[in-house]
Short mmCIF file of N, CA and C in Angstrom, two decimals:
data_model
loop_
_atom_site.label_atom_id
_atom_site.label_comp_id
_atom_site.label_asym_id
_atom_site.label_seq_id
_atom_site.Cartn_x
_atom_site.Cartn_y
_atom_site.Cartn_z
N MET A 1 13.06 15.43 15.07
CA MET A 1 13.26 15.93 16.41
C MET A 1 12.92 17.40 16.51
N ALA A 2 13.01 18.11 15.40
CA ALA A 2 12.66 19.52 15.42
C ALA A 2 11.19 19.70 15.69
N SER A 3 10.35 18.77 15.27
CA SER A 3 8.93 18.88 15.52
C SER A 3 8.62 18.75 17.00
N ALA A 4 9.44 18.06 17.75
CA ALA A 4 9.23 17.92 19.18
C ALA A 4 9.42 19.25 19.89
N SER A 5 10.44 19.97 19.55
CA SER A 5 10.64 21.26 20.20
C SER A 5 9.57 22.25 19.78
N GLN A 6 9.12 22.18 18.54
CA GLN A 6 8.04 23.06 18.11
C GLN A 6 6.75 22.68 18.81
N SER A 7 6.51 21.41 18.96
CA SER A 7 5.33 20.94 19.66
C SER A 7 5.35 21.38 21.11
N ASP A 8 6.51 21.27 21.73
CA ASP A 8 6.66 21.68 23.11
C ASP A 8 6.35 23.16 23.27
N THR A 9 6.92 24.00 22.42
CA THR A 9 6.69 25.43 22.50
C THR A 9 5.23 25.76 22.27
N LEU A 10 4.63 25.11 21.31
CA LEU A 10 3.24 25.36 20.99
C LEU A 10 2.34 24.99 22.15
N HIS A 11 2.60 23.84 22.80
CA HIS A 11 1.74 23.42 23.88
C HIS A 11 1.93 24.25 25.14
N VAL A 12 3.12 24.74 25.39
CA VAL A 12 3.30 25.64 26.53
C VAL A 12 2.52 26.92 26.31
N CYS A 13 2.56 27.45 25.08
CA CYS A 13 1.79 28.65 24.77
C CYS A 13 0.29 28.39 24.85
N LEU A 14 -0.15 27.23 24.33
CA LEU A 14 -1.57 26.89 24.40
C LEU A 14 -2.03 26.74 25.84
N ALA A 15 -1.21 26.10 26.65
CA ALA A 15 -1.60 25.90 28.05
C ALA A 15 -1.74 27.24 28.76
N ARG A 16 -0.88 28.17 28.46
CA ARG A 16 -0.97 29.49 29.10
C ARG A 16 -2.15 30.28 28.58
N SER A 17 -2.40 30.23 27.27
CA SER A 17 -3.49 31.02 26.71
C SER A 17 -4.85 30.41 27.00
N ARG A 18 -4.88 29.13 27.29
CA ARG A 18 -6.15 28.45 27.57
C ARG A 18 -6.41 28.29 29.06
N ARG A 19 -5.72 29.05 29.86
CA ARG A 19 -5.86 28.93 31.31
C ARG A 19 -7.29 29.20 31.76
N ARG A 20 -7.91 30.21 31.16
CA ARG A 20 -9.29 30.55 31.54
C ARG A 20 -10.25 29.43 31.11
N GLU A 21 -10.04 28.88 29.92
CA GLU A 21 -10.89 27.77 29.47
C GLU A 21 -10.77 26.57 30.40
N VAL A 22 -9.56 26.27 30.81
CA VAL A 22 -9.34 25.14 31.72
C VAL A 22 -10.00 25.42 33.07
N ALA A 23 -9.93 26.66 33.53
CA ALA A 23 -10.56 27.01 34.80
C ALA A 23 -12.08 26.85 34.72
N VAL A 24 -12.67 27.26 33.60
CA VAL A 24 -14.11 27.10 33.44
C VAL A 24 -14.48 25.62 33.40
N ARG A 25 -13.70 24.81 32.67
CA ARG A 25 -13.98 23.37 32.61
C ARG A 25 -13.88 22.73 33.99
N MET A 26 -12.86 23.14 34.76
CA MET A 26 -12.70 22.56 36.10
C MET A 26 -13.84 23.00 37.02
N SER A 27 -14.29 24.25 36.89
CA SER A 27 -15.36 24.72 37.75
C SER A 27 -16.70 24.07 37.40
N VAL A 28 -16.86 23.65 36.14
CA VAL A 28 -18.08 22.97 35.73
C VAL A 28 -18.06 21.51 36.17
N GLY A 29 -16.87 20.93 36.37
CA GLY A 29 -16.82 19.57 36.88
C GLY A 29 -15.82 18.66 36.21
N ALA A 30 -15.01 19.16 35.31
CA ALA A 30 -14.00 18.31 34.67
C ALA A 30 -12.92 17.98 35.69
N SER A 31 -12.49 16.74 35.68
CA SER A 31 -11.45 16.33 36.61
C SER A 31 -10.07 16.65 36.04
N ARG A 32 -9.07 16.61 36.88
CA ARG A 32 -7.70 16.84 36.44
C ARG A 32 -7.26 15.78 35.44
N ALA A 33 -7.70 14.55 35.65
CA ALA A 33 -7.34 13.47 34.74
C ALA A 33 -7.94 13.70 33.35
N GLN A 34 -9.18 14.19 33.29
CA GLN A 34 -9.79 14.48 31.99
C GLN A 34 -9.03 15.58 31.26
N LEU A 35 -8.63 16.62 31.99
CA LEU A 35 -7.88 17.71 31.37
C LEU A 35 -6.51 17.24 30.91
N ALA A 36 -5.86 16.42 31.72
CA ALA A 36 -4.55 15.90 31.34
C ALA A 36 -4.66 15.02 30.09
N ARG A 37 -5.71 14.19 30.02
CA ARG A 37 -5.92 13.37 28.82
C ARG A 37 -6.16 14.23 27.59
N GLN A 38 -6.90 15.32 27.75
CA GLN A 38 -7.16 16.21 26.62
C GLN A 38 -5.86 16.83 26.11
N PHE A 39 -5.03 17.33 27.00
CA PHE A 39 -3.77 17.94 26.59
C PHE A 39 -2.81 16.91 25.99
N LEU A 40 -2.77 15.72 26.58
CA LEU A 40 -1.91 14.67 26.03
C LEU A 40 -2.39 14.22 24.64
N THR A 41 -3.70 14.12 24.46
CA THR A 41 -4.23 13.75 23.15
C THR A 41 -3.88 14.79 22.10
N GLU A 42 -4.04 16.06 22.44
CA GLU A 42 -3.68 17.12 21.50
C GLU A 42 -2.20 17.08 21.17
N SER A 43 -1.37 16.84 22.18
CA SER A 43 0.07 16.81 21.97
C SER A 43 0.48 15.65 21.07
N VAL A 44 -0.09 14.47 21.31
CA VAL A 44 0.25 13.30 20.50
C VAL A 44 -0.23 13.49 19.06
N LEU A 45 -1.44 14.04 18.87
CA LEU A 45 -1.93 14.29 17.52
C LEU A 45 -1.04 15.29 16.78
N LEU A 46 -0.60 16.31 17.48
CA LEU A 46 0.28 17.30 16.85
C LEU A 46 1.63 16.69 16.49
N SER A 47 2.17 15.84 17.35
CA SER A 47 3.46 15.22 17.04
C SER A 47 3.31 14.18 15.92
N LEU A 48 2.17 13.48 15.86
CA LEU A 48 1.94 12.56 14.75
C LEU A 48 1.83 13.30 13.43
N ALA A 49 1.19 14.46 13.45
CA ALA A 49 1.13 15.27 12.22
C ALA A 49 2.52 15.73 11.81
N GLY A 50 3.36 16.09 12.78
CA GLY A 50 4.74 16.45 12.47
C GLY A 50 5.54 15.29 11.93
N GLY A 51 5.32 14.10 12.49
CA GLY A 51 6.00 12.91 11.98
C GLY A 51 5.57 12.58 10.56
N ALA A 52 4.27 12.72 10.27
CA ALA A 52 3.78 12.46 8.92
C ALA A 52 4.35 13.47 7.93
N LEU A 53 4.44 14.72 8.36
CA LEU A 53 5.04 15.74 7.49
C LEU A 53 6.52 15.45 7.27
N GLY A 54 7.21 14.98 8.30
CA GLY A 54 8.62 14.60 8.16
C GLY A 54 8.81 13.44 7.20
N LEU A 55 7.89 12.45 7.25
CA LEU A 55 7.96 11.34 6.30
C LEU A 55 7.70 11.80 4.87
N LEU A 56 6.79 12.75 4.72
CA LEU A 56 6.51 13.28 3.39
C LEU A 56 7.73 14.01 2.83
N VAL A 57 8.40 14.79 3.67
CA VAL A 57 9.62 15.48 3.25
C VAL A 57 10.72 14.46 2.92
N ALA A 58 10.80 13.40 3.71
CA ALA A 58 11.80 12.36 3.44
C ALA A 58 11.51 11.67 2.11
N TYR A 59 10.25 11.43 1.80
CA TYR A 59 9.89 10.81 0.53
C TYR A 59 10.28 11.72 -0.64
N TRP A 60 10.00 13.00 -0.49
CA TRP A 60 10.39 13.95 -1.55
C TRP A 60 11.91 14.04 -1.67
N ALA A 61 12.60 13.98 -0.53
CA ALA A 61 14.06 14.04 -0.57
C ALA A 61 14.63 12.81 -1.26
N LEU A 62 13.98 11.66 -1.11
CA LEU A 62 14.44 10.46 -1.81
C LEU A 62 14.28 10.62 -3.32
N ASP A 63 13.21 11.28 -3.74
CA ASP A 63 13.04 11.56 -5.17
C ASP A 63 14.16 12.46 -5.68
N LEU A 64 14.51 13.47 -4.88
CA LEU A 64 15.62 14.35 -5.27
C LEU A 64 16.94 13.60 -5.27
N LEU A 65 17.10 12.68 -4.33
CA LEU A 65 18.32 11.89 -4.26
C LEU A 65 18.46 10.98 -5.48
N SER A 66 17.33 10.46 -5.94
CA SER A 66 17.40 9.59 -7.13
C SER A 66 17.78 10.39 -8.37
N LEU A 67 17.45 11.68 -8.40
CA LEU A 67 17.86 12.51 -9.53
C LEU A 67 19.37 12.74 -9.53
N ALA A 68 19.97 12.84 -8.34
CA ALA A 68 21.40 13.05 -8.23
C ALA A 68 22.13 11.73 -7.93
N GLY A 69 21.48 10.61 -8.21
CA GLY A 69 22.01 9.29 -7.85
C GLY A 69 23.31 8.93 -8.52
N ALA A 70 23.60 9.49 -9.68
CA ALA A 70 24.83 9.13 -10.38
C ALA A 70 26.06 9.64 -9.64
N ASP A 71 25.91 10.71 -8.87
CA ASP A 71 27.04 11.31 -8.17
C ASP A 71 27.28 10.70 -6.79
N LEU A 72 26.28 10.03 -6.25
CA LEU A 72 26.40 9.51 -4.89
C LEU A 72 26.60 7.99 -4.93
N PRO A 73 27.59 7.49 -4.19
CA PRO A 73 27.79 6.03 -4.16
C PRO A 73 26.67 5.35 -3.38
N ARG A 74 26.18 4.24 -3.89
CA ARG A 74 25.14 3.41 -3.28
C ARG A 74 23.85 4.17 -3.01
N ALA A 75 23.54 5.17 -3.82
CA ALA A 75 22.32 5.95 -3.62
C ALA A 75 21.08 5.12 -3.90
N TRP A 76 21.19 4.09 -4.72
CA TRP A 76 20.04 3.25 -5.05
C TRP A 76 19.60 2.38 -3.87
N GLU A 77 20.44 2.25 -2.85
CA GLU A 77 20.10 1.43 -1.69
C GLU A 77 19.29 2.19 -0.64
N VAL A 78 19.22 3.49 -0.75
CA VAL A 78 18.50 4.31 0.22
C VAL A 78 17.01 4.23 -0.09
N ASP A 79 16.20 3.85 0.91
CA ASP A 79 14.77 3.70 0.69
C ASP A 79 14.04 3.80 2.03
N LEU A 80 12.77 4.13 1.98
CA LEU A 80 11.91 4.11 3.16
C LEU A 80 11.23 2.74 3.22
N ASP A 81 11.31 2.09 4.36
CA ASP A 81 10.65 0.80 4.51
C ASP A 81 9.81 0.81 5.79
N TRP A 82 9.28 -0.34 6.16
CA TRP A 82 8.39 -0.42 7.30
C TRP A 82 9.10 -0.10 8.61
N ARG A 83 10.41 -0.35 8.69
CA ARG A 83 11.15 -0.03 9.92
C ARG A 83 11.24 1.47 10.12
N VAL A 84 11.43 2.21 9.02
CA VAL A 84 11.48 3.68 9.12
C VAL A 84 10.12 4.22 9.54
N LEU A 85 9.05 3.67 8.97
CA LEU A 85 7.70 4.10 9.33
C LEU A 85 7.40 3.79 10.80
N GLY A 86 7.78 2.60 11.25
CA GLY A 86 7.56 2.23 12.64
C GLY A 86 8.35 3.09 13.61
N TYR A 87 9.61 3.36 13.26
CA TYR A 87 10.45 4.19 14.11
C TYR A 87 9.89 5.62 14.18
N THR A 88 9.46 6.15 13.04
CA THR A 88 8.89 7.50 13.02
C THR A 88 7.62 7.56 13.86
N PHE A 89 6.79 6.55 13.75
CA PHE A 89 5.56 6.51 14.55
C PHE A 89 5.89 6.45 16.04
N ALA A 90 6.83 5.60 16.43
CA ALA A 90 7.20 5.46 17.84
C ALA A 90 7.80 6.75 18.39
N VAL A 91 8.65 7.39 17.61
CA VAL A 91 9.26 8.65 18.07
C VAL A 91 8.20 9.74 18.18
N ALA A 92 7.27 9.78 17.24
CA ALA A 92 6.22 10.80 17.29
C ALA A 92 5.34 10.62 18.52
N VAL A 93 4.95 9.38 18.81
CA VAL A 93 4.12 9.14 19.99
C VAL A 93 4.90 9.44 21.27
N ALA A 94 6.16 9.03 21.32
CA ALA A 94 6.97 9.27 22.53
C ALA A 94 7.18 10.76 22.77
N THR A 95 7.47 11.52 21.71
CA THR A 95 7.66 12.95 21.91
C THR A 95 6.35 13.65 22.25
N GLY A 96 5.25 13.17 21.68
CA GLY A 96 3.95 13.74 22.04
C GLY A 96 3.64 13.55 23.50
N ILE A 97 3.94 12.36 24.01
CA ILE A 97 3.70 12.10 25.44
C ILE A 97 4.69 12.87 26.30
N ALA A 98 5.97 12.84 25.91
CA ALA A 98 7.00 13.49 26.73
C ALA A 98 6.78 15.00 26.82
N PHE A 99 6.42 15.62 25.71
CA PHE A 99 6.27 17.07 25.73
C PHE A 99 4.84 17.50 26.00
N GLY A 100 3.93 16.58 26.21
CA GLY A 100 2.57 16.93 26.58
C GLY A 100 2.32 16.80 28.06
N VAL A 101 3.23 16.16 28.78
CA VAL A 101 3.04 15.95 30.21
C VAL A 101 3.16 17.26 30.99
N ALA A 102 4.18 18.05 30.70
CA ALA A 102 4.38 19.30 31.45
C ALA A 102 3.22 20.28 31.28
N PRO A 103 2.76 20.57 30.07
CA PRO A 103 1.60 21.46 29.96
C PRO A 103 0.34 20.88 30.58
N ALA A 104 0.19 19.56 30.53
CA ALA A 104 -0.99 18.93 31.13
C ALA A 104 -0.98 19.13 32.64
N PHE A 105 0.17 18.94 33.27
CA PHE A 105 0.24 19.14 34.71
C PHE A 105 0.11 20.61 35.08
N GLN A 106 0.71 21.50 34.28
CA GLN A 106 0.60 22.92 34.58
C GLN A 106 -0.85 23.40 34.43
N ALA A 107 -1.54 22.91 33.42
CA ALA A 107 -2.92 23.34 33.21
C ALA A 107 -3.85 22.79 34.28
N SER A 108 -3.55 21.62 34.79
CA SER A 108 -4.43 21.03 35.80
C SER A 108 -4.15 21.56 37.20
N ARG A 109 -3.06 22.29 37.40
CA ARG A 109 -2.73 22.83 38.72
C ARG A 109 -2.98 24.32 38.82
N ILE A 110 -3.89 24.85 38.02
CA ILE A 110 -4.11 26.30 38.05
C ILE A 110 -4.98 26.67 39.25
N ASN A 111 -4.89 27.92 39.62
CA ASN A 111 -5.71 28.47 40.69
C ASN A 111 -7.01 28.95 40.07
N LEU A 112 -8.12 28.30 40.40
CA LEU A 112 -9.40 28.62 39.78
C LEU A 112 -9.84 30.05 40.07
N ASN A 113 -9.63 30.50 41.28
CA ASN A 113 -10.08 31.84 41.65
C ASN A 113 -9.37 32.91 40.83
N ASP A 114 -8.05 32.81 40.71
CA ASP A 114 -7.30 33.80 39.95
C ASP A 114 -7.60 33.73 38.45
N SER A 115 -7.79 32.53 37.95
CA SER A 115 -8.00 32.36 36.52
C SER A 115 -9.37 32.83 36.07
N LEU A 116 -10.36 32.76 36.95
CA LEU A 116 -11.70 33.17 36.57
C LEU A 116 -11.95 34.66 36.76
N LYS A 117 -11.03 35.35 37.40
CA LYS A 117 -11.17 36.80 37.55
C LYS A 117 -10.98 37.49 36.21
N GLU A 118 -11.53 38.67 36.08
CA GLU A 118 -11.42 39.41 34.81
C GLU A 118 -9.98 39.77 34.49
N GLY A 119 -9.22 40.25 35.44
CA GLY A 119 -7.85 40.70 35.18
C GLY A 119 -6.82 39.62 35.32
N SER A 120 -7.22 38.37 35.24
CA SER A 120 -6.27 37.28 35.48
C SER A 120 -5.25 37.14 34.37
N LEU A 121 -5.52 37.70 33.19
CA LEU A 121 -4.55 37.58 32.10
C LEU A 121 -3.33 38.47 32.32
N THR A 122 -3.45 39.45 33.22
CA THR A 122 -2.33 40.35 33.45
C THR A 122 -1.49 39.95 34.65
N THR A 123 -1.88 38.89 35.35
CA THR A 123 -1.08 38.48 36.50
C THR A 123 0.20 37.83 36.03
N SER A 124 1.23 37.95 36.85
CA SER A 124 2.52 37.38 36.47
C SER A 124 2.58 35.92 36.87
N ASP A 125 3.45 35.20 36.19
CA ASP A 125 3.64 33.79 36.50
C ASP A 125 4.56 33.64 37.70
N GLY A 126 4.44 32.51 38.33
CA GLY A 126 5.28 32.21 39.47
C GLY A 126 6.67 31.81 39.03
N PRO A 127 7.58 31.68 40.00
CA PRO A 127 8.97 31.34 39.64
C PRO A 127 9.10 29.94 39.03
N GLY A 128 8.23 29.02 39.39
CA GLY A 128 8.29 27.67 38.82
C GLY A 128 8.00 27.68 37.33
N ARG A 129 7.01 28.44 36.93
CA ARG A 129 6.66 28.52 35.50
C ARG A 129 7.75 29.25 34.72
N ARG A 130 8.31 30.29 35.30
CA ARG A 130 9.39 31.00 34.61
C ARG A 130 10.60 30.09 34.44
N ARG A 131 10.90 29.28 35.46
CA ARG A 131 12.02 28.36 35.40
C ARG A 131 11.79 27.29 34.34
N SER A 132 10.58 26.74 34.28
CA SER A 132 10.31 25.70 33.28
C SER A 132 10.35 26.28 31.87
N ARG A 133 9.85 27.49 31.66
CA ARG A 133 9.94 28.12 30.34
C ARG A 133 11.39 28.37 29.97
N GLY A 134 12.19 28.82 30.93
CA GLY A 134 13.60 29.03 30.67
C GLY A 134 14.32 27.73 30.32
N ALA A 135 13.95 26.65 31.00
CA ALA A 135 14.55 25.34 30.69
C ALA A 135 14.17 24.89 29.29
N PHE A 136 12.92 25.12 28.89
CA PHE A 136 12.49 24.75 27.55
C PHE A 136 13.26 25.54 26.49
N VAL A 137 13.51 26.81 26.75
CA VAL A 137 14.26 27.62 25.79
C VAL A 137 15.70 27.11 25.69
N VAL A 138 16.30 26.77 26.81
CA VAL A 138 17.67 26.25 26.79
C VAL A 138 17.74 24.94 26.02
N VAL A 139 16.78 24.05 26.23
CA VAL A 139 16.76 22.77 25.51
C VAL A 139 16.58 23.01 24.01
N GLN A 140 15.71 23.93 23.63
CA GLN A 140 15.50 24.21 22.21
C GLN A 140 16.76 24.77 21.56
N VAL A 141 17.43 25.69 22.23
CA VAL A 141 18.66 26.25 21.68
C VAL A 141 19.74 25.18 21.57
N ALA A 142 19.85 24.31 22.57
CA ALA A 142 20.84 23.24 22.53
C ALA A 142 20.55 22.27 21.38
N LEU A 143 19.29 21.89 21.19
CA LEU A 143 18.94 21.00 20.09
C LEU A 143 19.20 21.66 18.74
N ALA A 144 18.89 22.94 18.62
CA ALA A 144 19.16 23.64 17.36
C ALA A 144 20.66 23.69 17.08
N LEU A 145 21.47 23.90 18.12
CA LEU A 145 22.92 23.93 17.94
C LEU A 145 23.45 22.57 17.52
N VAL A 146 22.95 21.49 18.13
CA VAL A 146 23.37 20.15 17.75
C VAL A 146 23.00 19.86 16.30
N LEU A 147 21.79 20.25 15.90
CA LEU A 147 21.37 20.04 14.51
C LEU A 147 22.23 20.85 13.54
N LEU A 148 22.57 22.07 13.89
CA LEU A 148 23.41 22.89 13.02
C LEU A 148 24.81 22.31 12.89
N VAL A 149 25.39 21.89 14.00
CA VAL A 149 26.72 21.30 13.95
C VAL A 149 26.70 20.00 13.15
N GLY A 150 25.69 19.17 13.38
CA GLY A 150 25.57 17.92 12.65
C GLY A 150 25.40 18.14 11.15
N SER A 151 24.59 19.10 10.77
CA SER A 151 24.41 19.37 9.34
C SER A 151 25.67 19.97 8.75
N GLY A 152 26.38 20.77 9.49
CA GLY A 152 27.65 21.31 8.99
C GLY A 152 28.69 20.23 8.78
N LEU A 153 28.74 19.28 9.70
CA LEU A 153 29.68 18.15 9.53
C LEU A 153 29.29 17.26 8.35
N MET A 154 28.00 17.08 8.15
CA MET A 154 27.56 16.29 7.00
C MET A 154 27.90 16.98 5.70
N MET A 155 27.80 18.28 5.67
CA MET A 155 28.11 19.02 4.44
C MET A 155 29.60 18.91 4.12
N ARG A 156 30.44 18.90 5.14
CA ARG A 156 31.89 18.80 4.90
C ARG A 156 32.30 17.41 4.47
N SER A 157 31.62 16.40 4.99
CA SER A 157 32.00 15.03 4.60
C SER A 157 31.16 14.63 3.41
#
């Protein structure tokens, strides 16, 4: 789940920094649907890479768990199987789509005239973009707090 918040932050930053590129593509003839598909594809690929990295870390953690297996009850029963792989794949695709939709819509709704001007990088964002960035920060802090509390409870038990 941590990869989803990182993916979200990364794509919001990419959407903002690529505003001029998106404006040039739209002025040349790219449709909003094509741009949305591009952003969604990038988001899903990034979340799949995060899911694969998470599975790799889980595999390594299982090796570490087998080393400490004598101290843990039923440690030999813990294993990665096809259900874990399927669940990881489904979560990665779902988070890629869920967190790729907002940047895709924001990138496709840009003002071409302002974005193609030379000084467009210094213009301020509107209240809607500031609100959505603030909401993303709040969600990330809340998820980090839940993960910290959960890991603290696991350490105590």
